[in-house]
Short mmCIF file of C-alpha atoms in Angstrom, two decimals:
data_model
loop_
_atom_site.label_atom_id
_atom_site.label_comp_id
_atom_site.label_asym_id
_atom_site.label_seq_id
_atom_site.Cartn_x
_atom_site.Cartn_y
_atom_site.Cartn_z
CA MET C 1 0.67 48.98 46.23
CA ASN C 2 3.75 50.78 48.37
CA ASN C 3 4.67 54.07 47.00
CA PHE C 4 8.00 55.78 47.10
CA THR C 5 7.53 56.51 50.85
CA PHE C 6 9.36 58.91 53.23
CA LEU C 7 11.82 55.94 54.34
CA ASP C 8 12.79 55.26 50.59
CA TYR C 9 13.65 59.04 49.51
CA SER C 10 15.89 59.24 52.61
CA ILE C 11 17.69 56.59 51.96
CA LEU C 12 18.22 57.45 47.96
CA ILE C 13 19.76 60.66 48.94
CA VAL C 14 21.62 59.93 51.87
CA TYR C 15 22.87 56.64 49.72
CA ILE C 16 23.73 59.19 46.77
CA LEU C 17 25.48 62.16 48.99
CA VAL C 18 27.54 58.88 50.50
CA VAL C 19 28.45 58.07 47.13
CA ALA C 20 29.49 61.36 46.11
CA ILE C 21 30.89 62.41 48.99
CA VAL C 22 33.45 59.27 48.85
CA GLY C 23 34.00 59.85 45.19
CA ALA C 24 34.70 63.61 45.83
CA LEU C 25 37.48 62.39 48.77
CA PHE C 26 39.58 60.61 46.37
CA GLY C 27 40.66 64.14 44.69
CA LYS C 28 41.75 65.63 48.03
CA ASN C 29 45.62 64.37 47.33
CA GLN C 30 45.85 64.06 43.91
CA LYS C 31 48.58 66.02 42.22
CA SER C 32 49.14 65.34 38.27
CA THR C 33 47.54 63.65 35.57
CA LYS C 34 48.67 60.28 35.83
CA ASP C 35 46.99 60.53 39.77
CA TYR C 36 43.42 61.77 38.26
CA PHE C 37 43.72 59.86 34.85
CA LEU C 38 45.51 56.21 36.19
CA GLY C 39 44.98 56.60 39.95
CA GLY C 40 49.17 56.26 40.16
CA ARG C 41 49.10 52.98 39.22
CA SER C 42 48.56 51.47 42.07
CA ILE C 43 44.42 50.13 42.42
CA PRO C 44 44.57 46.46 43.22
CA TRP C 45 43.04 44.18 40.73
CA TRP C 46 39.83 43.21 42.21
CA ALA C 47 38.49 46.68 42.50
CA ILE C 48 39.41 47.44 38.89
CA GLY C 49 37.66 43.95 38.06
CA LEU C 50 34.29 45.03 40.19
CA SER C 51 34.39 48.16 38.51
CA VAL C 52 34.08 46.71 35.06
CA MET C 53 31.16 44.70 36.15
CA ALA C 54 29.65 47.76 37.51
CA THR C 55 29.99 49.56 34.20
CA GLN C 56 28.39 46.57 32.45
CA ALA C 57 25.81 46.27 35.56
CA SER C 58 25.31 50.24 35.13
CA ALA C 59 21.46 51.90 35.34
CA ILE C 60 21.64 50.87 31.75
CA THR C 61 21.82 47.19 32.32
CA PHE C 62 19.42 47.91 35.71
CA ILE C 63 16.73 49.31 33.45
CA GLY C 64 17.26 47.93 30.03
CA ALA C 65 17.63 44.22 30.44
CA PRO C 66 14.63 42.93 32.62
CA GLY C 67 12.81 45.07 30.02
CA TRP C 68 14.61 42.25 27.32
CA GLY C 69 13.27 39.63 29.80
CA TYR C 70 10.50 40.37 29.68
CA GLU C 71 10.03 41.15 25.48
CA GLY C 72 12.14 38.07 24.51
CA GLY C 73 13.38 35.99 27.28
CA LEU C 74 16.80 34.99 27.03
CA GLU C 75 17.28 35.59 23.55
CA ARG C 76 19.70 38.27 24.62
CA LEU C 77 21.67 36.41 26.73
CA ILE C 78 23.66 35.02 23.42
CA MET C 79 25.00 38.82 22.50
CA TYR C 80 27.00 37.98 26.13
CA LEU C 81 27.63 34.53 25.30
CA ASN C 82 31.32 35.59 23.82
CA VAL C 83 32.62 37.48 26.32
CA PRO C 84 35.01 34.97 27.40
CA LEU C 85 36.40 34.69 24.49
CA ALA C 86 37.01 38.45 23.95
CA ILE C 87 38.54 38.51 27.38
CA ALA C 88 40.85 35.40 26.15
CA PHE C 89 42.19 37.70 22.65
CA LEU C 90 42.76 40.63 25.03
CA ILE C 91 44.83 38.94 27.82
CA VAL C 92 46.70 37.81 25.23
CA THR C 93 47.13 40.44 23.15
CA ILE C 94 46.31 44.53 23.61
CA VAL C 95 46.22 43.91 27.22
CA PRO C 96 50.20 43.34 27.52
CA PHE C 97 50.72 46.14 24.47
CA PHE C 98 48.97 49.24 26.18
CA TYR C 99 50.29 48.39 29.22
CA ARG C 100 54.24 48.15 28.56
CA THR C 101 54.38 51.05 26.52
CA GLU C 102 52.88 53.15 29.68
CA VAL C 103 50.04 55.44 27.70
CA TYR C 104 47.82 57.18 29.58
CA THR C 105 44.77 56.53 26.78
CA ALA C 106 44.82 53.51 23.95
CA TYR C 107 45.66 56.24 21.21
CA GLU C 108 48.10 57.05 22.19
CA TYR C 109 49.62 53.60 20.91
CA LEU C 110 48.75 54.44 17.72
CA GLU C 111 51.20 57.31 16.97
CA LYS C 112 53.96 55.31 18.22
CA ARG C 113 52.67 52.56 15.76
CA PHE C 114 51.46 54.54 13.04
CA ASP C 115 51.95 58.54 13.48
CA VAL C 116 50.22 61.42 14.79
CA LYS C 117 47.05 61.73 12.20
CA THR C 118 45.97 58.02 12.98
CA ARG C 119 45.92 58.59 16.78
CA SER C 120 44.17 62.16 16.35
CA PHE C 121 41.32 60.95 14.12
CA ALA C 122 41.00 57.29 16.13
CA ALA C 123 40.35 59.62 19.44
CA PHE C 124 38.35 61.87 17.50
CA LEU C 125 36.28 59.17 16.71
CA PHE C 126 36.31 57.89 20.70
CA LEU C 127 35.12 61.43 21.72
CA VAL C 128 32.48 61.08 19.26
CA ALA C 129 31.02 57.47 20.13
CA ARG C 130 31.61 57.66 23.86
CA GLY C 131 30.18 61.23 24.04
CA LEU C 132 26.38 60.40 22.66
CA ALA C 133 26.87 56.79 24.81
CA THR C 134 27.54 59.00 28.43
CA GLY C 135 24.34 60.90 27.00
CA VAL C 136 22.27 57.26 27.24
CA VAL C 137 23.77 56.34 30.64
CA LEU C 138 22.73 59.72 32.10
CA TYR C 139 19.12 59.64 30.21
CA ALA C 140 18.66 55.68 32.11
CA PRO C 141 18.72 56.97 35.62
CA ALA C 142 17.04 60.37 35.26
CA LEU C 143 14.35 57.93 33.82
CA VAL C 144 13.76 56.10 37.00
CA LEU C 145 13.42 59.19 38.87
CA SER C 146 11.06 60.94 36.62
CA VAL C 147 9.36 57.47 37.08
CA VAL C 148 9.52 57.19 40.72
CA THR C 149 8.94 60.78 41.84
CA GLY C 150 6.69 62.19 38.77
CA TRP C 151 8.87 64.50 38.20
CA ASP C 152 9.69 66.38 34.98
CA ILE C 153 12.07 64.33 33.06
CA ALA C 154 14.53 67.30 31.99
CA PHE C 155 14.48 68.62 35.50
CA THR C 156 15.49 64.77 36.67
CA ILE C 157 18.30 65.07 33.25
CA ILE C 158 19.63 68.23 34.85
CA LEU C 159 19.92 66.70 38.72
CA MET C 160 21.40 63.78 37.97
CA ALA C 161 24.31 65.60 35.82
CA VAL C 162 24.85 67.93 38.74
CA LEU C 163 25.56 65.00 40.92
CA ALA C 164 27.66 63.23 38.41
CA VAL C 165 30.07 65.91 37.52
CA GLY C 166 30.59 66.99 40.46
CA TYR C 167 32.32 64.33 42.05
CA THR C 168 33.71 63.12 39.18
CA VAL C 169 35.22 66.77 38.53
CA LEU C 170 37.03 66.20 41.87
CA GLY C 171 37.87 62.30 42.07
CA GLY C 172 39.42 61.05 38.76
CA ILE C 173 39.55 57.66 37.96
CA SER C 174 40.68 56.67 41.69
CA ALA C 175 37.24 58.15 42.52
CA VAL C 176 35.10 56.03 39.62
CA ILE C 177 36.73 52.79 40.68
CA TRP C 178 36.20 52.62 44.11
CA THR C 179 32.30 53.76 44.07
CA ASP C 180 31.82 51.71 41.29
CA VAL C 181 33.10 49.11 43.77
CA ILE C 182 30.16 49.98 46.52
CA GLN C 183 27.66 50.45 43.74
CA MET C 184 28.37 46.98 42.47
CA PHE C 185 27.08 45.30 45.54
CA VAL C 186 24.11 47.14 46.26
CA LEU C 187 23.03 46.33 42.87
CA TRP C 188 23.72 42.74 43.15
CA PHE C 189 22.09 42.47 46.26
CA GLY C 190 18.65 44.83 45.06
CA ALA C 191 18.62 42.17 42.06
CA ILE C 192 18.94 39.16 43.93
CA ILE C 193 15.95 40.70 46.53
CA SER C 194 14.03 41.73 43.77
CA MET C 195 14.43 37.93 42.26
CA ILE C 196 13.05 36.47 45.28
CA VAL C 197 9.95 39.19 45.78
CA ILE C 198 8.58 38.87 42.24
CA PHE C 199 9.39 34.62 43.10
CA THR C 200 7.39 34.80 46.50
CA LYS C 201 4.43 36.67 44.47
CA VAL C 202 3.69 34.06 41.66
CA PRO C 203 1.11 31.75 42.10
CA GLY C 204 2.14 28.34 41.91
CA GLY C 205 6.05 29.11 42.37
CA TRP C 206 8.72 27.27 40.19
CA GLU C 207 6.42 25.19 38.41
CA GLN C 208 4.04 28.02 37.25
CA ILE C 209 7.20 29.83 36.24
CA VAL C 210 8.78 27.61 34.19
CA SER C 211 5.30 26.85 31.91
CA THR C 212 4.56 30.44 31.71
CA ALA C 213 7.71 31.10 30.33
CA SER C 214 8.54 28.17 28.59
CA THR C 215 4.81 29.00 26.75
CA ALA C 216 5.43 32.37 25.63
CA GLY C 217 8.85 31.28 24.26
CA LEU C 218 11.08 32.99 27.12
CA LEU C 219 13.23 29.81 27.76
CA GLU C 220 14.95 29.64 24.14
CA PRO C 221 17.98 31.06 24.01
CA LEU C 222 19.38 30.15 21.12
CA ASN C 223 18.30 30.66 17.82
CA TRP C 224 20.00 29.17 15.26
CA SER C 225 18.75 31.12 11.91
CA MET C 226 21.34 31.91 9.31
CA ASP C 227 19.22 35.60 8.01
CA LEU C 228 21.98 37.87 8.84
CA SER C 229 19.09 39.89 9.66
CA VAL C 230 17.72 37.83 13.00
CA GLU C 231 19.61 40.43 15.24
CA TYR C 232 20.14 37.85 17.91
CA SER C 233 20.88 34.89 16.59
CA VAL C 234 23.81 32.40 17.80
CA TRP C 235 25.90 33.94 14.63
CA ALA C 236 25.57 37.55 15.14
CA GLY C 237 25.64 36.80 18.93
CA ILE C 238 28.52 34.93 19.30
CA ILE C 239 30.72 35.71 15.89
CA GLY C 240 29.24 39.60 15.99
CA GLY C 241 29.98 40.14 19.62
CA PHE C 242 33.17 38.48 20.14
CA PHE C 243 34.22 41.49 17.69
CA LEU C 244 31.94 44.21 19.61
CA HIS C 245 33.14 43.54 22.85
CA ILE C 246 36.93 43.22 22.08
CA ALA C 247 36.62 46.69 20.66
CA TYR C 248 34.58 47.29 23.34
CA PHE C 249 36.59 45.95 26.38
CA GLY C 250 39.80 46.58 23.91
CA THR C 251 39.89 49.81 21.73
CA ASP C 252 37.68 52.16 24.10
CA GLN C 253 39.47 53.94 26.26
CA SER C 254 36.18 54.13 29.22
CA GLN C 255 37.52 50.03 29.73
CA ILE C 256 41.00 50.32 28.71
CA GLN C 257 42.32 53.02 31.19
CA ARG C 258 41.15 51.30 34.12
CA VAL C 259 43.05 48.06 33.14
CA LEU C 260 45.70 50.89 32.90
CA THR C 261 45.34 51.95 36.46
CA SER C 262 46.54 48.33 38.02
CA LYS C 263 50.09 47.55 39.59
CA SER C 264 51.35 45.21 37.07
CA ILE C 265 50.50 42.89 33.81
CA LYS C 266 48.96 40.23 35.81
CA GLU C 267 47.26 42.34 37.73
CA SER C 268 45.59 43.95 34.98
CA LYS C 269 44.96 40.63 33.19
CA LEU C 270 43.43 39.37 36.34
CA SER C 271 40.90 42.45 36.38
CA LEU C 272 39.90 40.84 33.39
CA LEU C 273 39.34 37.32 33.78
CA LEU C 274 37.06 38.77 36.61
CA THR C 275 34.90 39.92 34.09
CA GLY C 276 34.95 36.90 31.42
CA VAL C 277 34.06 34.97 34.47
CA LEU C 278 31.18 37.11 35.64
CA ILE C 279 29.98 39.05 33.34
CA ILE C 280 27.65 35.71 31.80
CA PRO C 281 25.92 34.93 35.38
CA GLN C 282 25.36 38.60 35.94
CA MET C 283 23.35 39.19 32.60
CA LEU C 284 21.42 35.76 33.35
CA LEU C 285 20.19 37.35 36.33
CA PHE C 286 18.83 40.40 35.17
CA LEU C 287 17.42 38.98 31.92
CA PHE C 288 15.50 36.47 34.69
CA ILE C 289 14.53 39.20 36.36
CA GLY C 290 12.56 40.40 33.20
CA ILE C 291 10.84 36.63 32.70
CA LEU C 292 9.45 36.66 36.29
CA LEU C 293 7.95 39.53 35.77
CA TYR C 294 6.57 38.52 32.61
CA VAL C 295 5.22 35.31 34.54
CA PHE C 296 4.38 38.06 37.48
CA TYR C 297 1.74 40.31 35.30
CA GLN C 298 0.22 36.97 33.72
CA PHE C 299 -1.41 36.99 36.89
CA ASN C 300 -1.86 40.85 38.02
CA GLY C 301 -2.69 42.28 34.93
CA ASN C 302 -0.77 44.21 32.59
CA PRO C 303 2.15 46.41 33.61
CA GLU C 304 1.02 50.81 33.13
CA ILE C 305 3.93 52.00 31.41
CA SER C 306 4.79 53.18 28.19
CA ASP C 307 8.54 52.61 27.62
CA LEU C 308 10.15 48.92 28.77
CA ASN C 309 12.72 50.85 30.66
CA GLU C 310 10.05 51.85 33.29
CA LEU C 311 9.04 48.22 33.42
CA PHE C 312 11.52 47.12 36.49
CA PRO C 313 11.78 50.67 38.01
CA MET C 314 7.99 50.99 38.36
CA PHE C 315 7.63 47.11 40.06
CA VAL C 316 10.51 48.07 42.66
CA VAL C 317 8.57 50.85 43.99
CA ASN C 318 5.03 49.56 43.66
CA GLU C 319 5.45 46.02 45.03
CA LEU C 320 9.50 46.36 47.04
CA PRO C 321 8.31 46.72 50.76
CA SER C 322 9.54 50.48 52.31
CA GLY C 323 12.95 51.14 53.13
CA ILE C 324 14.21 47.85 50.30
CA SER C 325 12.52 49.67 47.06
CA GLY C 326 14.65 52.88 48.38
CA LEU C 327 17.38 50.90 48.69
CA ILE C 328 17.76 49.60 45.00
CA ILE C 329 16.72 52.58 43.22
CA ALA C 330 19.55 54.17 45.51
CA GLY C 331 21.69 51.40 43.51
CA VAL C 332 20.61 52.60 40.52
CA PHE C 333 21.57 56.13 40.58
CA ALA C 334 24.93 55.08 42.21
CA ALA C 335 25.24 52.69 39.24
CA ALA C 336 24.21 55.57 37.06
CA MET C 337 27.26 57.96 38.83
CA SER C 338 29.47 55.30 38.42
CA SER C 339 28.93 54.62 34.93
CA LEU C 340 29.27 58.59 33.82
CA ASP C 341 31.77 59.21 35.37
CA SER C 342 33.98 56.04 34.09
CA GLY C 343 32.53 57.81 30.91
CA LEU C 344 33.35 61.16 31.52
CA ASN C 345 37.06 60.53 32.91
CA ALA C 346 37.84 58.54 29.76
CA LEU C 347 36.37 61.71 28.12
CA SER C 348 38.35 63.92 29.67
CA ALA C 349 41.75 62.15 29.54
CA VAL C 350 41.28 61.58 25.65
CA THR C 351 40.66 65.44 25.04
CA ILE C 352 43.65 66.29 27.49
CA ARG C 353 45.81 63.70 26.71
CA ASP C 354 45.06 63.24 23.11
CA PHE C 355 44.32 67.09 21.54
CA TYR C 356 44.93 69.95 24.45
CA SER C 357 48.58 68.70 25.43
CA LYS C 358 49.40 67.68 22.21
CA PHE C 359 48.54 70.64 19.83
CA PHE C 360 47.75 73.75 22.59
CA LYS C 361 49.15 73.75 25.61
CA LYS C 362 52.78 71.87 24.74
CA ASN C 363 55.13 71.16 28.00
CA ALA C 364 52.60 72.72 30.36
CA SER C 365 52.98 72.17 34.23
CA GLU C 366 51.37 69.06 35.78
CA GLU C 367 49.26 71.30 37.95
CA HIS C 368 47.93 73.15 34.98
CA TYR C 369 47.11 69.66 33.09
CA LEU C 370 45.19 68.71 36.33
CA LYS C 371 42.97 72.01 36.24
CA ALA C 372 42.33 71.38 32.60
CA SER C 373 41.84 67.90 32.99
CA ARG C 374 39.14 68.77 35.53
CA TRP C 375 37.27 71.62 33.26
CA ALA C 376 37.36 68.87 30.45
CA THR C 377 35.36 66.71 32.52
CA LEU C 378 32.76 69.43 32.99
CA LEU C 379 32.75 70.36 29.49
CA TRP C 380 31.95 66.91 28.71
CA GLY C 381 29.07 66.89 31.24
CA ALA C 382 27.31 69.52 30.02
CA TYR C 383 27.65 67.55 26.73
CA ALA C 384 26.11 64.49 27.94
CA THR C 385 23.67 66.95 29.51
CA VAL C 386 22.20 68.33 25.87
CA PHE C 387 22.42 64.57 24.34
CA ALA C 388 20.27 63.29 27.11
CA PHE C 389 17.24 64.85 25.80
CA PHE C 390 17.35 63.24 22.77
CA VAL C 391 17.68 59.61 23.74
CA ALA C 392 14.38 58.98 24.37
CA ASN C 393 13.60 58.47 20.71
CA LEU C 394 16.16 55.95 20.40
CA GLY C 395 14.75 52.60 21.83
CA PRO C 396 15.44 50.35 24.49
CA VAL C 397 18.56 52.21 26.61
CA ILE C 398 20.87 49.44 26.30
CA GLU C 399 20.07 48.67 22.81
CA ALA C 400 20.42 52.29 21.84
CA ILE C 401 24.18 52.31 23.53
CA ASN C 402 25.15 48.78 21.42
CA LYS C 403 24.63 50.18 18.27
CA ILE C 404 25.84 53.83 19.09
CA GLY C 405 28.93 51.67 19.60
CA SER C 406 28.54 49.54 16.35
CA LEU C 407 28.77 52.36 14.17
CA PHE C 408 31.95 53.60 15.20
CA ASN C 409 34.02 50.57 17.33
CA GLY C 410 34.31 48.01 14.28
CA ALA C 411 36.97 50.49 12.21
CA LEU C 412 39.18 51.48 15.54
CA LEU C 413 39.58 47.79 16.17
CA GLY C 414 40.28 46.97 12.53
CA VAL C 415 43.00 49.62 13.18
CA PHE C 416 44.64 48.54 16.16
CA LEU C 417 44.64 44.96 14.91
CA LEU C 418 46.87 46.25 11.86
CA ALA C 419 49.25 47.66 14.73
CA LEU C 420 49.42 44.82 16.33
CA PHE C 421 49.32 42.05 13.41
CA THR C 422 51.37 43.68 10.63
CA ARG C 423 54.88 45.00 10.13
CA ARG C 424 54.27 46.13 6.81
CA THR C 425 51.16 48.92 7.44
CA ASN C 426 52.06 52.53 7.52
CA GLY C 427 50.42 55.56 9.07
CA THR C 428 48.81 56.18 5.86
CA GLY C 429 47.47 53.05 5.15
CA ALA C 430 45.70 52.93 9.11
CA PHE C 431 44.48 56.48 8.63
CA ALA C 432 43.02 55.44 5.38
CA GLY C 433 41.65 52.42 6.86
CA LEU C 434 39.84 53.79 9.49
CA ILE C 435 37.84 56.07 6.88
CA ALA C 436 37.30 53.11 4.93
CA GLY C 437 36.11 50.92 8.23
CA MET C 438 33.72 53.79 9.18
CA ALA C 439 32.44 53.96 5.43
CA SER C 440 31.54 50.46 4.78
CA VAL C 441 29.55 50.65 8.22
CA TRP C 442 27.71 53.42 6.96
CA ALA C 443 27.26 51.56 3.30
CA VAL C 444 25.95 48.16 5.69
CA THR C 445 22.95 50.19 7.19
CA GLN C 446 21.69 52.20 4.56
CA PHE C 447 21.73 49.05 2.03
CA PHE C 448 21.54 45.92 3.41
CA THR C 449 19.41 44.72 6.86
CA ILE C 450 21.68 42.61 9.26
CA SER C 451 21.68 42.22 12.55
CA PHE C 452 23.86 45.93 14.02
CA LEU C 453 26.45 43.07 16.03
CA TYR C 454 27.88 42.33 12.48
CA ASN C 455 28.51 45.56 11.91
CA ASN C 456 32.34 45.66 14.08
CA ILE C 457 32.97 42.79 11.90
CA VAL C 458 32.59 44.62 8.36
CA GLY C 459 34.12 47.79 9.94
CA ALA C 460 37.24 45.68 11.75
CA ALA C 461 37.67 43.69 7.90
CA ALA C 462 36.69 46.71 6.16
CA ALA C 463 39.31 48.99 7.78
CA TYR C 464 42.08 45.74 8.47
CA ILE C 465 42.15 45.13 4.11
CA ILE C 466 42.11 48.61 3.30
CA GLY C 467 44.17 49.72 5.52
CA TYR C 468 46.89 47.12 4.68
CA ALA C 469 46.82 47.05 0.97
CA ILE C 470 46.74 51.36 1.11
CA SER C 471 50.21 50.76 3.26
CA LEU C 472 51.48 48.06 -0.07
CA ILE C 473 52.00 51.18 -1.85
CA GLY C 474 53.26 53.11 0.32
CA SER C 475 57.28 53.13 2.12
CA LYS C 476 57.60 50.31 4.87
CA PRO C 477 57.42 51.58 8.37
CA GLU C 478 60.74 52.46 10.03
CA GLU C 479 62.11 49.77 12.76
CA TYR C 480 61.47 52.25 15.56
CA LYS C 481 57.69 51.85 14.51
CA LEU C 482 58.24 48.35 15.00
CA LYS C 483 60.23 47.42 17.63
CA GLY C 484 58.05 46.31 20.73
CA LEU C 485 55.31 47.40 19.17
CA THR C 486 53.58 44.24 17.37
CA MET C 487 52.77 40.97 17.81
CA LYS C 488 55.41 39.60 15.14
CA GLU C 489 58.72 40.57 16.34
CA LYS C 490 61.65 39.68 14.95
CA GLU C 491 62.80 36.24 15.29
CA VAL C 492 65.05 35.91 18.60
CA SER C 493 65.83 32.47 19.88
CA THR C 494 64.80 31.33 23.30
CA GLN C 495 68.31 31.14 24.57
CA GLU C 496 68.86 34.99 24.01
CA LYS C 497 65.15 35.69 25.56
CA LEU C 498 65.97 33.97 28.71
CA ALA C 499 69.47 35.41 28.68
CA LYS C 500 68.24 38.75 28.10
CA ARG C 501 65.26 38.42 30.78
CA ALA C 502 67.37 36.29 33.43
CA GLU C 503 69.76 39.64 34.10
CA SER C 504 67.94 40.60 36.79
CA ALA C 505 66.28 38.84 39.93
CA ALA C 506 62.91 41.21 39.12
CA SER C 507 63.14 39.80 35.75
CA VAL C 508 63.09 36.16 36.76
CA GLU C 509 60.55 36.37 39.27
CA GLU C 510 57.83 38.12 36.52
CA MET C 511 58.48 35.12 34.29
CA GLN C 512 57.48 32.59 37.11
CA GLU C 513 54.56 34.75 38.08
CA GLU C 514 53.33 35.05 34.36
CA GLU C 515 53.43 31.20 33.64
CA PRO C 516 49.76 30.32 35.43
CA VAL C 517 48.82 33.66 34.11
CA ASN C 518 49.38 32.02 30.14
CA ARG C 519 47.13 29.61 31.03
CA TRP C 520 43.93 31.65 32.06
CA PRO C 521 42.62 32.25 28.05
CA PHE C 522 42.12 27.68 28.38
CA TYR C 523 40.35 28.23 31.22
CA LEU C 524 37.91 31.25 29.85
CA ILE C 525 37.63 29.13 26.56
CA GLY C 526 36.56 26.04 28.49
CA TYR C 527 34.26 28.56 30.49
CA PHE C 528 32.42 29.70 27.33
CA VAL C 529 32.12 25.62 26.11
CA ILE C 530 30.56 25.04 29.66
CA ALA C 531 28.03 27.90 29.10
CA LEU C 532 26.96 27.69 25.91
CA ILE C 533 26.25 23.48 26.72
CA PHE C 534 24.33 25.09 29.69
CA LEU C 535 22.29 26.94 27.13
CA LEU C 536 21.79 24.08 24.85
CA ILE C 537 20.01 22.05 28.49
CA ILE C 538 18.00 25.16 28.75
CA GLN C 539 16.34 24.82 25.08
CA ALA C 540 16.09 21.42 25.40
CA GLY C 541 14.43 21.52 28.50
#
């Protein structure tokens, strides 16, 4: 058995320092909050797309998904099968509105459409949910370092926090995205190398792997149970997961902020398209690593672990060649820091844009707001560090982070849907809808036993229905609260639209560029159907 050698330690330390330095360098020329939070809206779509993927393939996935695969096989892949559908929906609806209204945070749009109290409450809910989730993101790599080195988990949490917060404070969103691009390739490399090594260590090769995994029920991704308490049934995964991912990619500031850094609406949509295509094979890869580990340990004794989150890191350290294990663990840390910095940057953006500059320090200089943004990042880093000490009690980290989000995201999604798809809803109704959505999720979790994936539907439906009903009692919103801010615009003839848009050559060019974009959602729906057929074939075979 190999241990973590001097070479591994050297690779780990050098890699972490390089990523931290690269991230910090992006703060050199930042002069405004637009640079700090939106990267000057000049970042290419492919980098944004890889950054979103990197967050999905963060240390949470790298550690948690193999544990999922080891315990339940491909069962949890169903939770991600809906992502192409969710991305198709977002490309058509939410993303264009956020980009055109030129907001820094998703919650600024809610003030434009409703009022200040709805914006502030939604922003507050995001701060609570993402602040807690960031603590989970910090805990995951700290656990890896503790397992690998034998150091106390409390020390590794603080060490990781200091490293990640340090360059996030300096680098802003540009550091987040470009360090994500680096670590994305390192993570994929590590995952593929790990899979190959495990494959070579299993006697009997592919036939033995398939036979052992099938006998254990690990190659059955589709559970057609209609029981709402079944955590990962087809219905919970596709329907509940659809609402989960619309809320996550469309209303969570840590995700939507990256989309807003692109050069155009088309590039924003392209970045999301990349995510919609890659996330299923990525999750399949990490889950399959867990299945391979299950088969491997059938022939090599049970792994000596106290927590499934330790499974893959322990294998990497003990079974992979010296140097390779160091690079893979380094990739885990880079992923963790990149995931942590995206959360911290988003938390800072909401704190400064939705609260500090709105209520406490109006009309200050950009230099002042930039300095305040860095202080806010530092304070949220401290908050995440404190919460990370309590994460061990939440179970598998990847499941914990999704459960935290499900308590808040459904209600937020419901209010954004009200904003986009209704013209009658006013600020009072939207605010009441947010409260109703939260209360309904709490009630369901207290008095019923259903999959947490359905929480997003419950919260969204309650927020939408109650919000609309309350609005009918009050007055209609004024026209300036509707113009250009809803999907249900007043009817304008096609000729008028074309005449207006054809006034400049730039508008004509934009129209031509958008034509192929309009077909992308249909491609994503087709991709979803193909992926479902693929899983049906696996199940049957």
